[in-house]
Each structure stands twice: as structure tokens, then as C-alpha cells.
Coordinates of C-alpha atoms in Angstrom, one line a residue:
M1 CA 23.5 -33.8 -4.5
K2 CA 20.4 -34.8 -2.6
I3 CA 17.1 -32.9 -3.1
D4 CA 15.0 -31.8 -0.2
L5 CA 11.7 -33.0 -1.5
C6 CA 9.8 -31.2 1.4
K7 CA 10.8 -27.9 -0.3
L8 CA 11.9 -28.6 -3.9
P9 CA 9.9 -30.3 -6.6
F10 CA 11.4 -33.2 -8.5
S11 CA 11.5 -32.3 -12.2
R12 CA 14.0 -31.8 -14.9
Y13 CA 15.0 -29.5 -17.7
G14 CA 12.3 -29.3 -20.3
S15 CA 9.5 -31.2 -18.4
Y16 CA 6.0 -29.9 -17.7
G17 CA 5.7 -32.4 -14.9
A18 CA 6.7 -32.4 -11.2
L19 CA 6.7 -34.8 -8.3
S20 CA 6.1 -33.2 -4.9
Y21 CA 6.2 -34.7 -1.4
D22 CA 3.9 -33.3 1.2
Q23 CA 5.6 -33.8 4.6
H24 CA 2.3 -33.2 6.5
T25 CA 0.2 -35.8 4.7
Q26 CA 3.3 -37.9 3.8
E27 CA 2.0 -38.2 0.2
L28 CA 3.9 -38.3 -3.1
A29 CA 2.0 -36.6 -5.9
I30 CA 2.3 -35.9 -9.6
R31 CA 1.5 -32.4 -10.8
F32 CA 1.5 -30.7 -14.2
V33 CA 2.7 -27.1 -14.7
Y34 CA 1.0 -26.0 -17.9
H35 CA -1.1 -23.3 -16.2
G36 CA -0.8 -20.6 -13.7
F37 CA 0.0 -21.1 -10.0
V38 CA -3.6 -22.0 -8.9
K39 CA -3.9 -25.0 -11.3
S40 CA -0.3 -26.0 -11.1
K41 CA -0.4 -26.4 -7.4
R42 CA -3.2 -29.0 -7.8
K43 CA -2.2 -32.6 -7.3
L44 CA -3.2 -34.8 -10.2
F45 CA -2.1 -38.3 -9.1
K46 CA -1.3 -39.7 -5.7
I47 CA 1.3 -42.5 -5.5
I48 CA 1.0 -45.3 -2.9
P49 CA 3.1 -48.4 -2.7
F50 CA 1.2 -51.6 -1.8
K51 CA 1.9 -55.2 -1.0
E52 CA -0.9 -57.9 -0.7
G53 CA -3.6 -55.2 -0.6
K54 CA -2.0 -53.1 2.2
P55 CA -0.2 -49.8 1.8
L56 CA 3.4 -49.7 2.7
T57 CA 5.3 -47.2 4.7
Y58 CA 8.1 -45.6 2.6
R59 CA 10.9 -43.1 2.4
V60 CA 11.7 -40.9 -0.6
H61 CA 15.0 -39.4 -1.7
A62 CA 16.1 -37.9 -4.9
E63 CA 19.0 -36.8 -7.0
P64 CA 18.4 -34.4 -9.9
W65 CA 17.8 -37.3 -12.4
V66 CA 15.9 -39.9 -10.3
L67 CA 13.5 -40.1 -7.4
T68 CA 13.4 -43.3 -5.4
M69 CA 10.7 -44.6 -3.1
E70 CA 12.1 -47.1 -0.7
T71 CA 10.0 -49.7 1.2
N72 CA 10.8 -52.8 3.1
E73 CA 9.6 -54.8 0.1
G74 CA 11.9 -53.1 -2.4
S75 CA 12.2 -49.8 -4.3
I76 CA 10.3 -47.9 -6.9
H77 CA 12.0 -45.3 -9.1
F78 CA 10.7 -42.3 -11.1
Y79 CA 12.3 -40.2 -13.7
W80 CA 11.2 -37.6 -16.3
K81 CA 11.8 -37.7 -20.1
G82 CA 11.4 -34.9 -22.5
K83 CA 8.6 -32.4 -21.9
G84 CA 5.7 -34.9 -21.3
E85 CA 6.9 -38.3 -20.1
L86 CA 7.3 -40.0 -16.7
V87 CA 8.8 -43.4 -16.3
I88 CA 8.1 -45.6 -13.2
W89 CA 9.8 -48.9 -12.6
G90 CA 10.2 -51.0 -9.5
N91 CA 10.8 -54.5 -8.0
G92 CA 9.2 -55.9 -4.9
P93 CA 6.2 -53.7 -4.0
E94 CA 3.2 -53.0 -6.1
L95 CA 2.0 -49.5 -6.9
R96 CA -1.4 -47.8 -6.7
I97 CA -1.8 -44.6 -8.8
E98 CA -4.9 -42.7 -7.8
Y99 CA -6.3 -40.1 -10.2
L100 CA -7.5 -37.2 -8.2
G101 CA -9.4 -35.4 -11.0
A102 CA -12.3 -37.8 -11.1
G103 CA -15.8 -37.0 -9.8
E104 CA -16.8 -33.4 -9.6
E105 CA -13.8 -32.1 -11.6
G106 CA -15.0 -34.0 -14.6
G107 CA -12.0 -36.1 -15.4
F108 CA -12.5 -39.7 -16.7
A109 CA -10.5 -42.8 -17.7
T110 CA -11.0 -45.3 -20.5
Q111 CA -9.1 -48.5 -21.3
D112 CA -7.3 -48.6 -24.6
S113 CA -5.9 -52.1 -24.4
M114 CA -4.7 -54.7 -21.9
M115 CA -1.6 -52.6 -21.5
S116 CA -2.8 -49.0 -21.6
W117 CA -5.3 -46.6 -20.2
R118 CA -6.2 -43.1 -21.3
I119 CA -7.2 -40.2 -19.0
V120 CA -8.6 -36.9 -19.9
D121 CA -8.2 -34.2 -17.2
P122 CA -10.3 -31.1 -18.1
T123 CA -9.0 -28.9 -15.3
S124 CA -5.4 -29.1 -16.5
T125 CA -6.6 -29.5 -20.1
S126 CA -4.3 -32.6 -20.3
F127 CA -4.4 -35.9 -22.1
I128 CA -2.6 -38.7 -20.2
R129 CA -1.8 -42.2 -21.3
L130 CA -0.6 -45.0 -19.0
F131 CA 1.2 -47.8 -20.8
T132 CA 2.8 -50.8 -19.1
L133 CA 6.0 -52.0 -20.7
E134 CA 6.6 -54.7 -18.1
G135 CA 4.3 -56.2 -15.5
M136 CA 0.5 -55.8 -15.2
L137 CA -1.6 -52.6 -15.2
E138 CA -5.2 -52.9 -13.8
G139 CA -7.6 -50.0 -13.9
H140 CA -10.5 -49.5 -11.6
T141 CA -13.1 -47.0 -12.7
S142 CA -16.8 -46.5 -13.4
F143 CA -19.0 -44.2 -15.5
Q144 CA -22.4 -43.4 -14.3
L145 CA -25.3 -41.0 -14.5
A146 CA -25.0 -38.1 -12.2
M147 CA -28.1 -37.6 -10.0
N148 CA -29.7 -34.3 -8.9
P149 CA -30.1 -33.6 -5.2
D150 CA -33.8 -34.5 -5.5
G151 CA -33.1 -37.9 -6.9
T152 CA -33.9 -37.1 -10.5
A153 CA -31.5 -37.8 -13.4
G154 CA -28.8 -35.3 -13.9
K155 CA -27.7 -33.9 -17.3
R156 CA -24.4 -35.8 -17.6
H157 CA -22.5 -38.9 -16.7
T158 CA -19.5 -38.8 -14.4
C159 CA -16.5 -40.9 -13.5
P160 CA -16.6 -40.9 -9.7
E161 CA -13.2 -42.5 -9.2
A162 CA -10.3 -43.9 -11.1
Y163 CA -7.2 -45.7 -9.8
F164 CA -4.6 -48.0 -11.3
H165 CA -2.8 -51.0 -9.8
L166 CA 0.7 -51.8 -11.1
S167 CA 2.4 -55.0 -10.3
G168 CA 4.7 -57.7 -11.7
P169 CA 6.1 -61.1 -10.9
K170 CA 9.5 -59.6 -10.5
E171 CA 9.4 -56.0 -11.6
F172 CA 7.3 -53.5 -13.5
L173 CA 7.9 -50.7 -15.9
L174 CA 5.3 -48.0 -16.6
H175 CA 5.3 -45.1 -19.1
M176 CA 3.1 -42.1 -18.4
G177 CA 2.8 -39.8 -21.4
F178 CA 1.0 -36.5 -21.1
G179 CA 0.4 -33.3 -23.1
Q180 CA -2.1 -30.7 -24.1
M181 CA -3.4 -32.6 -27.1
E182 CA -4.4 -36.2 -27.8
L183 CA -1.4 -38.5 -27.6
D184 CA -0.4 -40.9 -30.4
L185 CA -1.2 -44.5 -29.8
E186 CA 2.4 -45.6 -30.5
Y187 CA 4.2 -48.1 -28.3
P188 CA 6.3 -45.9 -26.0
K189 CA 10.0 -46.4 -25.3
A190 CA 11.8 -46.4 -21.9
D191 CA 15.3 -47.6 -21.2
P192 CA 16.0 -46.7 -17.5
V193 CA 19.7 -47.2 -17.7
N194 CA 20.4 -45.1 -20.7
D195 CA 17.6 -42.6 -19.9
L196 CA 19.0 -41.9 -16.5
E197 CA 22.6 -41.6 -17.8
E198 CA 21.3 -39.0 -20.3
A199 CA 19.5 -37.0 -17.6
K200 CA 22.5 -37.2 -15.3
H201 CA 24.8 -36.0 -18.1
Q202 CA 22.6 -33.1 -18.9
F203 CA 22.4 -31.9 -15.3
E204 CA 26.1 -32.3 -14.8
G205 CA 26.8 -30.3 -18.0
F206 CA 24.5 -27.5 -16.8
R207 CA 26.2 -27.5 -13.4
E208 CA 29.6 -27.5 -14.9
S209 CA 28.8 -24.4 -17.0
F210 CA 28.3 -22.5 -13.8
R211 CA 31.5 -23.9 -12.2
Q212 CA 33.5 -22.8 -15.2
T213 CA 32.2 -19.2 -15.4
M214 CA 31.1 -18.2 -11.9
T215 CA 32.9 -18.3 -8.5
S216 CA 31.7 -18.9 -5.0
P217 CA 33.3 -19.6 -1.6
A218 CA 33.6 -23.2 -0.5
E219 CA 31.2 -22.7 2.4
Y220 CA 28.3 -22.1 0.0
R221 CA 28.9 -25.3 -2.0
E222 CA 25.7 -27.1 -0.9
A223 CA 23.5 -24.0 -1.4
V224 CA 25.1 -23.4 -4.8
E225 CA 24.2 -27.0 -5.8
T226 CA 20.6 -26.4 -4.7
A227 CA 20.5 -23.1 -6.7
V228 CA 21.8 -24.7 -9.9
Y229 CA 19.3 -27.6 -9.5
V230 CA 16.4 -25.1 -9.1
L231 CA 17.4 -23.3 -12.2
W232 CA 18.0 -26.5 -14.3
S233 CA 14.8 -28.2 -13.2
S234 CA 12.6 -25.1 -13.7
V235 CA 13.0 -24.9 -17.5
V236 CA 10.2 -26.0 -19.8
E237 CA 10.4 -26.7 -23.5
P238 CA 8.5 -24.5 -26.1
E239 CA 4.8 -25.3 -26.2
G240 CA 1.6 -23.3 -26.3
K241 CA 2.4 -19.6 -25.5
I242 CA 5.9 -20.5 -24.5
K243 CA 7.8 -20.0 -27.8
R244 CA 11.3 -20.9 -26.6
P245 CA 13.0 -22.7 -23.7
A246 CA 11.7 -20.8 -20.6
M247 CA 12.7 -20.8 -17.0
L248 CA 9.6 -20.7 -14.9
M249 CA 9.7 -19.0 -11.6
S250 CA 9.1 -22.3 -9.9
K251 CA 7.7 -25.7 -10.5
N252 CA 6.1 -25.7 -7.1
W253 CA 3.2 -23.3 -7.7
M254 CA 4.6 -20.0 -9.0
T255 CA 4.6 -21.5 -12.5
N256 CA 4.7 -18.4 -14.6
V257 CA 7.3 -16.2 -16.3
W258 CA 6.6 -12.8 -14.8
S259 CA 7.8 -9.8 -16.9
W260 CA 10.6 -8.7 -14.5
D261 CA 11.5 -11.9 -12.8
H262 CA 12.9 -13.3 -16.1
C263 CA 15.6 -10.6 -16.2
F264 CA 17.4 -11.9 -13.1
N265 CA 17.5 -15.4 -14.5
A266 CA 18.9 -14.1 -17.8
L267 CA 21.7 -12.3 -15.8
A268 CA 22.7 -15.4 -14.0
L269 CA 22.8 -17.4 -17.3
A270 CA 24.7 -14.7 -19.2
R271 CA 28.1 -16.4 -18.9
P272 CA 27.2 -20.1 -18.2
N273 CA 24.7 -20.3 -21.0
P274 CA 24.4 -17.2 -23.2
N275 CA 21.8 -18.7 -25.6
L276 CA 19.5 -19.6 -22.7
A277 CA 20.0 -16.2 -21.3
W278 CA 18.9 -14.6 -24.5
D279 CA 15.8 -16.9 -24.5
Q280 CA 14.9 -15.7 -21.0
M281 CA 15.0 -12.1 -22.1
Q282 CA 13.0 -12.7 -25.2
V283 CA 10.4 -15.2 -23.8
V284 CA 8.3 -12.2 -22.6
F285 CA 9.1 -9.9 -25.5
D286 CA 7.6 -12.7 -27.8
H287 CA 4.3 -11.4 -26.5
Q288 CA 4.9 -7.6 -26.6
L289 CA 1.6 -6.0 -27.7
P290 CA 1.4 -3.8 -30.9
N291 CA 1.2 -0.7 -28.6
G292 CA 4.5 -1.7 -26.9
Q293 CA 3.2 -3.1 -23.6
L294 CA 4.6 -6.2 -22.1
P295 CA 2.2 -8.7 -20.5
D296 CA 2.2 -9.3 -16.8
Y297 CA 3.2 -12.9 -17.2
V298 CA 3.4 -15.7 -19.7
N299 CA 2.8 -19.4 -19.2
H300 CA 1.9 -22.3 -21.4
A301 CA -1.8 -21.3 -21.5
E302 CA -1.8 -17.5 -21.6
A303 CA 0.0 -14.2 -21.8
L304 CA -1.9 -12.0 -19.4
A305 CA -2.0 -8.3 -20.4
S306 CA -4.5 -7.0 -17.7
F307 CA -1.4 -5.9 -15.8
T308 CA 2.3 -5.3 -16.7
K309 CA 5.6 -5.1 -14.8
A310 CA 8.2 -2.4 -14.2
P311 CA 10.5 -1.5 -17.1
I312 CA 13.7 -2.8 -15.7
H313 CA 14.7 -4.3 -19.1
G314 CA 17.0 -1.6 -20.2
W315 CA 18.9 -2.0 -16.9
A316 CA 19.0 -5.7 -17.4
Y317 CA 20.4 -5.5 -20.9
M318 CA 23.0 -2.9 -19.7
L319 CA 24.2 -5.5 -17.2
L320 CA 24.2 -8.3 -19.7
V321 CA 26.4 -6.3 -22.0
E322 CA 28.7 -5.5 -19.1
K323 CA 29.0 -9.2 -18.4
G324 CA 30.3 -9.8 -21.9
F325 CA 27.0 -10.8 -23.5
E326 CA 27.4 -10.2 -27.2
L327 CA 24.6 -8.5 -29.1
S328 CA 25.0 -9.1 -32.8
S329 CA 23.8 -6.3 -35.1
D330 CA 20.5 -8.2 -35.7
K331 CA 20.0 -8.7 -31.9
A332 CA 20.9 -5.1 -31.1
L333 CA 18.4 -3.9 -33.7
L334 CA 15.7 -6.2 -32.3
V335 CA 16.4 -5.1 -28.7
Y336 CA 16.4 -1.4 -29.7
E337 CA 13.0 -1.7 -31.3
Q338 CA 11.6 -3.7 -28.3
L339 CA 12.9 -1.3 -25.7
S340 CA 12.0 1.8 -27.7
R341 CA 8.3 0.7 -28.0
W342 CA 8.3 -0.4 -24.4
T343 CA 9.6 3.0 -23.2
D344 CA 7.2 4.9 -25.4
W345 CA 4.3 2.8 -24.1
W346 CA 4.8 4.1 -20.5
F347 CA 4.8 7.8 -21.6
S348 CA 1.8 7.2 -23.9
Y349 CA -0.4 5.1 -21.6
R350 CA 0.8 5.6 -18.0
D351 CA 1.1 9.4 -17.7
S352 CA -2.5 10.5 -17.2
D353 CA -1.7 14.0 -16.0
R354 CA 0.8 14.5 -18.8
D355 CA 3.5 15.8 -16.6
G356 CA 6.3 13.7 -18.0
I357 CA 6.4 11.4 -15.0
C358 CA 4.9 8.0 -15.4
Q359 CA 2.6 6.1 -13.0
Y360 CA 1.7 2.7 -11.8
N361 CA -2.0 1.9 -12.1
H362 CA -1.8 -1.1 -9.7
G363 CA 0.6 -2.7 -7.3
F364 CA 1.0 -5.6 -9.7
D365 CA 2.3 -3.2 -12.4
G366 CA 4.8 -1.9 -9.9
C367 CA 5.9 -5.4 -8.9
W368 CA 5.6 -4.6 -5.2
D369 CA 2.1 -5.9 -5.0
N370 CA 1.0 -4.6 -1.5
A371 CA 3.7 -2.0 -0.8
S372 CA 2.6 0.8 1.5
V373 CA 3.0 3.4 -1.3
F374 CA -0.2 2.0 -2.7
D375 CA -2.2 2.5 0.5
A376 CA -3.3 6.0 -0.4
G377 CA -4.9 4.7 -3.7
I378 CA -4.0 4.4 -7.3
P379 CA -2.5 5.5 -9.6
I380 CA 0.8 6.6 -8.1
E381 CA 4.0 8.2 -9.4
S382 CA 6.7 6.4 -7.5
P383 CA 10.4 7.3 -8.0
D384 CA 11.6 3.8 -8.9
L385 CA 9.6 3.8 -12.1
T386 CA 11.2 7.0 -13.5
A387 CA 14.7 5.7 -12.4
Y388 CA 14.1 2.5 -14.5
L389 CA 12.9 4.5 -17.5
L390 CA 16.0 6.7 -17.2
L391 CA 18.3 3.7 -17.4
Q392 CA 16.2 2.3 -20.3
M393 CA 16.8 5.6 -22.2
A394 CA 20.5 5.4 -21.4
M395 CA 20.6 1.9 -22.9
L396 CA 18.6 3.0 -25.9
E397 CA 21.2 5.7 -26.5
R398 CA 24.0 3.1 -26.3
L399 CA 22.2 0.8 -28.7
A400 CA 21.6 3.6 -31.2
H401 CA 25.3 4.3 -31.2
A402 CA 26.1 0.6 -31.7
L403 CA 23.7 0.7 -34.7
N404 CA 25.4 3.8 -36.1
R405 CA 22.3 5.9 -35.5
T406 CA 24.1 8.9 -34.2
E407 CA 21.2 11.4 -34.5
V408 CA 18.8 9.0 -32.8
A409 CA 21.3 8.5 -30.0
K410 CA 21.4 12.3 -29.5
L411 CA 17.6 12.3 -29.2
W412 CA 17.7 9.6 -26.5
N413 CA 20.4 11.5 -24.6
T414 CA 18.3 14.7 -24.8
R415 CA 15.2 12.9 -23.6
Y416 CA 17.3 11.3 -20.8
L417 CA 18.6 14.7 -19.6
L418 CA 15.2 16.4 -19.7
T419 CA 13.6 13.5 -17.8
M420 CA 16.3 13.4 -15.2
E421 CA 15.9 17.2 -14.6
K422 CA 12.1 16.8 -14.4
F423 CA 12.4 13.8 -12.1
I424 CA 14.4 15.5 -9.5
E425 CA 12.2 18.6 -9.6
H426 CA 9.1 16.5 -9.3
S427 CA 10.0 13.6 -7.0
W428 CA 12.8 14.8 -4.7
D429 CA 11.9 16.4 -1.4
E430 CA 14.8 18.6 -0.5
G431 CA 13.5 19.3 3.0
N432 CA 13.2 15.7 4.0
R433 CA 16.1 14.7 1.7
Q434 CA 14.4 11.8 0.1
F435 CA 12.4 10.8 -3.0
F436 CA 8.7 10.5 -2.5
T437 CA 5.6 8.9 -4.2
L438 CA 2.9 11.2 -5.5
Q439 CA -0.8 10.0 -5.6
T440 CA -1.6 11.1 -9.1
A441 CA -5.3 11.9 -8.9
K442 CA -5.1 13.8 -5.7
Q443 CA -1.6 15.3 -6.4
I444 CA -0.6 14.6 -2.8
Q445 CA 2.6 13.2 -1.4
V446 CA 2.1 9.7 0.0
E447 CA 3.3 9.0 3.5
S448 CA 5.2 5.7 3.2
G449 CA 8.3 4.0 4.6
S450 CA 8.6 1.7 1.6
L451 CA 12.0 1.0 0.2
I452 CA 10.5 1.6 -3.2
N453 CA 11.1 5.3 -2.6
W454 CA 14.8 4.6 -2.4
M455 CA 15.1 2.5 -5.5
P456 CA 16.6 5.4 -7.5
V457 CA 19.8 4.0 -6.0
V458 CA 19.9 2.0 -9.2
L459 CA 21.1 5.2 -11.0
G460 CA 24.3 5.1 -9.0
D461 CA 26.7 7.9 -9.9
R462 CA 24.2 9.4 -12.3
L463 CA 22.5 11.1 -9.3
P464 CA 23.7 14.4 -7.9
K465 CA 26.0 13.9 -4.9
R466 CA 23.7 15.5 -2.4
I467 CA 21.0 13.1 -3.3
W468 CA 23.3 10.1 -3.4
S469 CA 24.7 10.7 0.0
S470 CA 21.1 10.8 1.5
I471 CA 20.3 7.5 -0.2
V472 CA 23.4 5.8 1.1
T473 CA 22.7 7.1 4.6
A474 CA 19.2 5.6 4.6
L475 CA 20.3 2.3 3.2
S476 CA 23.1 1.8 5.7
D477 CA 20.7 2.6 8.7
E478 CA 19.9 -0.5 10.7
S479 CA 16.9 1.1 12.2
Q480 CA 15.4 1.5 8.7
F481 CA 16.3 -0.8 5.9
L482 CA 19.6 -2.6 6.6
T483 CA 19.0 -5.9 8.3
Q484 CA 20.8 -9.2 9.0
T485 CA 19.0 -10.7 5.9
G486 CA 20.0 -7.8 3.6
L487 CA 17.4 -5.2 3.2
A488 CA 13.8 -4.8 4.5
T489 CA 11.3 -3.7 1.9
E490 CA 9.6 -1.4 4.5
S491 CA 11.5 0.7 7.0
R492 CA 11.5 -0.9 10.3
S493 CA 10.6 2.4 11.9
S494 CA 7.5 2.6 9.8
S495 CA 4.0 1.8 11.1
S496 CA 3.4 -0.2 8.0
Y497 CA 6.3 -2.6 8.6
S498 CA 5.3 -6.1 9.5
D499 CA 7.1 -9.3 10.4
G500 CA 5.9 -12.6 9.0
D501 CA 4.6 -13.3 5.5
S502 CA 3.7 -9.6 4.8
Y503 CA 5.1 -9.7 1.2
W504 CA 6.3 -6.2 0.3
R505 CA 5.8 -4.7 3.7
G506 CA 9.0 -5.9 5.4
P507 CA 10.4 -9.1 3.9
T508 CA 13.7 -9.3 2.1
W509 CA 13.5 -10.0 -1.7
A510 CA 16.3 -11.2 -3.9
P511 CA 15.7 -8.9 -6.9
V512 CA 15.6 -5.8 -4.7
V513 CA 18.8 -6.8 -3.0
Y514 CA 20.5 -7.3 -6.3
M515 CA 19.3 -4.0 -7.8
V516 CA 20.3 -2.0 -4.7
V517 CA 23.7 -3.7 -4.5
D518 CA 24.3 -3.0 -8.2
G519 CA 23.4 0.7 -7.7
L520 CA 25.6 1.0 -4.7
R521 CA 28.5 -0.5 -6.7
R522 CA 27.9 2.0 -9.5
G523 CA 28.0 4.8 -7.0
G524 CA 31.3 3.6 -5.4
E525 CA 29.8 2.2 -2.2
Q526 CA 31.6 -1.2 -2.6
E527 CA 31.8 -1.9 1.2
L528 CA 28.0 -1.4 1.8
A529 CA 27.2 -3.4 -1.3
R530 CA 29.4 -6.3 -0.1
T531 CA 27.8 -6.2 3.4
I532 CA 24.3 -6.4 2.0
A533 CA 25.3 -9.2 -0.5
H534 CA 27.0 -11.2 2.2
R535 CA 24.0 -11.0 4.6
F536 CA 21.6 -12.0 1.9
C537 CA 23.7 -15.0 0.8
Q538 CA 24.1 -16.2 4.4
T539 CA 20.3 -16.0 4.8
V540 CA 19.7 -18.1 1.7
K541 CA 22.4 -20.6 2.7
E542 CA 20.9 -21.1 6.2
S543 CA 17.4 -21.5 4.8
G544 CA 18.2 -24.7 2.9
A545 CA 16.2 -23.6 -0.1
M546 CA 15.6 -20.7 -2.6
Y547 CA 12.5 -19.0 -1.0
E548 CA 10.6 -16.3 -2.8
N549 CA 11.3 -13.9 0.0
Y550 CA 12.6 -14.0 3.6
E551 CA 11.4 -12.5 6.9
S552 CA 13.7 -9.6 7.4
S553 CA 14.1 -9.9 11.1
T554 CA 14.6 -13.7 11.4
G555 CA 15.6 -14.9 7.9
Q556 CA 12.7 -17.4 7.9
G557 CA 12.0 -18.5 4.3
L558 CA 8.6 -17.4 3.0
S559 CA 6.3 -18.4 0.2
D560 CA 7.6 -20.7 -2.6
P561 CA 10.9 -22.4 -1.6
A562 CA 12.1 -23.2 -5.2
Y563 CA 12.0 -19.7 -6.7
T564 CA 14.4 -19.2 -9.6
W565 CA 15.1 -15.5 -9.2
T566 CA 16.4 -16.2 -5.7
A567 CA 18.6 -18.9 -7.0
S568 CA 19.9 -16.6 -9.7
V569 CA 20.5 -13.6 -7.5
F570 CA 22.3 -15.8 -4.9
L571 CA 24.7 -17.1 -7.6
L572 CA 25.2 -13.6 -9.0
L573 CA 26.0 -12.1 -5.6
L574 CA 28.4 -14.9 -4.7
D575 CA 30.3 -14.4 -7.9
E576 CA 30.3 -10.6 -8.0
Y577 CA 30.8 -9.8 -4.3
L578 CA 31.9 -12.8 -2.4
G579 CA 33.7 -15.0 -5.0
D580 CA 37.5 -15.7 -5.0

């Protein structure tokens, strides 16, 4: 397969590095993905081919294991090794590597030997070492006193620029090592032929695991290849706060593992790679707080607990088990304890009026950051939250039975039944025949056309028939939510609906599509579920990438075009609803 470098980063399984091509500036740049999306979007090095002091025009193309820069003077190749190595080799042209963190950002470079240079980049907290294995490496840098605006001596020295020139009489071979601590001064190794064979073999094995366990129509083959590449290349090895192999949401700029996104990646991996699926569920629970809360997200540098995410984890484990994922007794006990504490946290810390119906204190907590249900102020009691908690209680009951804790299972069943009764009494508007959101502090019903009010569809046949029929009617209405892209996140008849990059006020999102489709299936609405799945998959295929979300009226891809939950949901829907 060929990678569209204008949309997808070039990386590989395990690596914390990525190469990106900017079609507007026509620049190839190296980035690191250790931190959150602001720092990871930052370009660290710019790559420019040269000959006799003049920059060359070039073309770039890539397969999953190698990126090639072609010029009229010859080619330069790039590939990743492990979690912190980039190898560059070429013949014909020379290469200039410009370090973009010099000057005001405080980065600096020093020469270790005739063959190597060391760079410290404070912004990404990275240590980098350039080592030439073949050819010549020349560094150009300076270190000088910074001056104040009035001409007096400043309080520090700076490195105003740093760039490196790589050349060879026939060819050159450069090793770039990088990491979050000082690198060993060992002589690095690089064997392009064998290294590339290993990377190719790894990707093809990953791809084959999907081919053997999931189905898809032939017309989607190219998009499936893209989806599999996005998943494979977005994994990083354990380091820092990442305690196990973790699939980032992207290696473009959404370089976190958010605490609901990871569930969809785990579901897609359930049959192709059960061990990696388990790791995706656990990578966030590795940072569960003593009081039971999950962090908002995890990356190499931090696990942020200022916010959290919706408790869809019971729902996710329920689906994993249905897909044949085996929970050993040890794993079942661990999951039970994690979900139990997570469920109790919501009722202990997110029910300020103590009415038994939990609340979101922020749009980030509810996952629908700017949804119209938050326009009236926070906190809010939206019906999706209780629906997720109900499914979590149902999963806890199932786990308790599996652990032979019959009395505990009965307690969860009782709690489920009481909460379901309270939920319908509290959040269902019989007159308007729909669920509604309550503004907690003011105790007023929020006027909103957000799809979030219809997310209790995830409960499927657990809902009373009169409620279920109203939900199905709304979701099948093309003047409201049903669109050619799947589902709009805001009713198209709502004054809050907006085309364009309006995030949760209209665009179609992969996780919402999958959760709604799954709920419809559980409620017996197979035809509507298949229609929505087909429309979404067509949208993804036609976009040529795996966008974070899509404009619901046109299908235009929005935000990050290499988003893993979109790739995962796309593969799941093809297999479950459109496969052979």
C-alpha cells in the first residue's frame, strides 16, 4: 500500500517519532509524540535535499516500512527502528537537517566526535544524537550571550541556530537516536536491508491478523489497508506514563489516549490481537485514582485527572466478551474491581443533588466537548450518562456471577433495577416522548437538539417498548439525525446545528455511530443499523483517510485525518454489518 503523506504521518508500531509532509509548504519534517497534542504537532527538524549548495526539488512517497525522497540526483530513504531510532540513508544528493528548536526555544547542539552530534530539546524534553555510519556529518551551530533589548548583557547564552549537512562520496547512512533521557554513547547499528525486512514483516503480520479474523467487501480494500496502517503505526512502546503498548489516537497531533477513545480500539483488536486489545483497555486503568476516577487522558508525560470521560467501559467489556474475548478468573476479578470503583466514583462524586442521577461537570467529562446540552451551564444530568452506568451495572452483575459471587450479583441487579426505574421517572418526558437533559443547579430542562439525549439507544431492548419506538423514530428521521454520512450529532432542525468544523454540534463521529448502531442491533432494528453503518463506511472510504469526524451534510473530513477510533469503528462496522 501507498501512504498519503499529506494526511497520514509516517511512523511505525512502537515508535515515538513521526515524519510529516506539509503539502502547503512542501516540507518534510520530523516530530516526536511524547507529549500532548500541542507539543507533538511541533516540527522538530526540517529535511532538505541539497546538491552543490542548492536545494533540490523532490517527491516523497511511502510504504508502511519506508519513506523515500526522490530527486533528480538520486534518492534518500527513511525508516524507524524501535521506539527511538530513525535511520536515513541515500545516494546522490546531500541532505540538510535543520533543527527548529534553536534560538528562543532554548535548544542547543554540541559535537561529541567527528561522527556524532548531541542535541538537547527542552520543549519536547528530548535528548537526540546524530551519528554518521557512512559518509560525512558536518554541524553548523553557535553559542552566544543573549542580549537584552537595551543592549546590555542578558542572563543566559543561547544557540541561535543549528543545522547539519550529510554527504558522502557515494552514499551516506545516518542514525538518529532520541529519547527522554541521556542516550548511551555506544556505536549505533543500522542494517537497512534487514531492518526494512523486519519492519515489513511486522506490518504484514499485523495486517494478516485482521484479514484472518474480520471480513469486508472488496470495494473497501484500499480504505481497509489505510485503517490497518493507521492502527499499526499509532502504537507506542511502554515508556514514562505509558505502562504497556498503547495505541495513541493519532501520531499527527491528537497524541493522547483519551479515556473513552481507547475502548473502540480495543474492540477492533479483540479478535485480531487479543493481548493488544487487553492492553488498550488497561492502559487507562493503570492510572485509576484511589477514589476510583479515571483520568481524562494518558500520554508519555502525564495522566491528566482535571477531567474524566464517560463510563462506557462496562459496555465495552460486554462487547469484548460477546466477541469471544476470554477473561480469565484473574482478569475477571481485576475488571470487576476496576469497574466497581469506577461506577461508585460517579455516584459519590458526580451526584451533587443526591437524587441518584449522576452529572457531568464539564463538556470534556461528557466527551461531547461543545454539545448544545452544555449551553445552559454546568453541571448537567444528561441521559447518556445514566444509560452507560446502567450497562456498567449489568456487566458488574455478569462478572460477579462469573466469579461465583451470587449475593454480590443480586446486589448489582437490584441497583440496576432501581436506577432504571429512577432514570425513566427522572429523565423521560412522556409528553414530548424523548429523554431530556436537566441543568442540575437550576433544576430546569435544557432545550437542546443534541443527539446525546438519544444515546440511551445503547440500552437496546432493555428499554420499555414505548420509549424504544420513539427513539427509533427519531434516529430514522432524515430531517433530524439520519444523514448520508450516518448520524448528525445535533438535529438538523435545531437552531444549534452547524455545518463545517463545529465539532459536536452537527458532524458525524465514529464512536457515536458505532454505539447507536450497536444499540439498534440489540433492540432488533437490524435494517436501520445496517443503513447507518453503510453510510458511515462509504463516507470514510470516500474521504481517503480516517478523520476524527465528518461534516454531516457533505462528508468532508474534519480535524485529524489519522484518528484510530475512526479506523477501528470503520473495520468493526464492515465486519459486523457489511461483511461477507
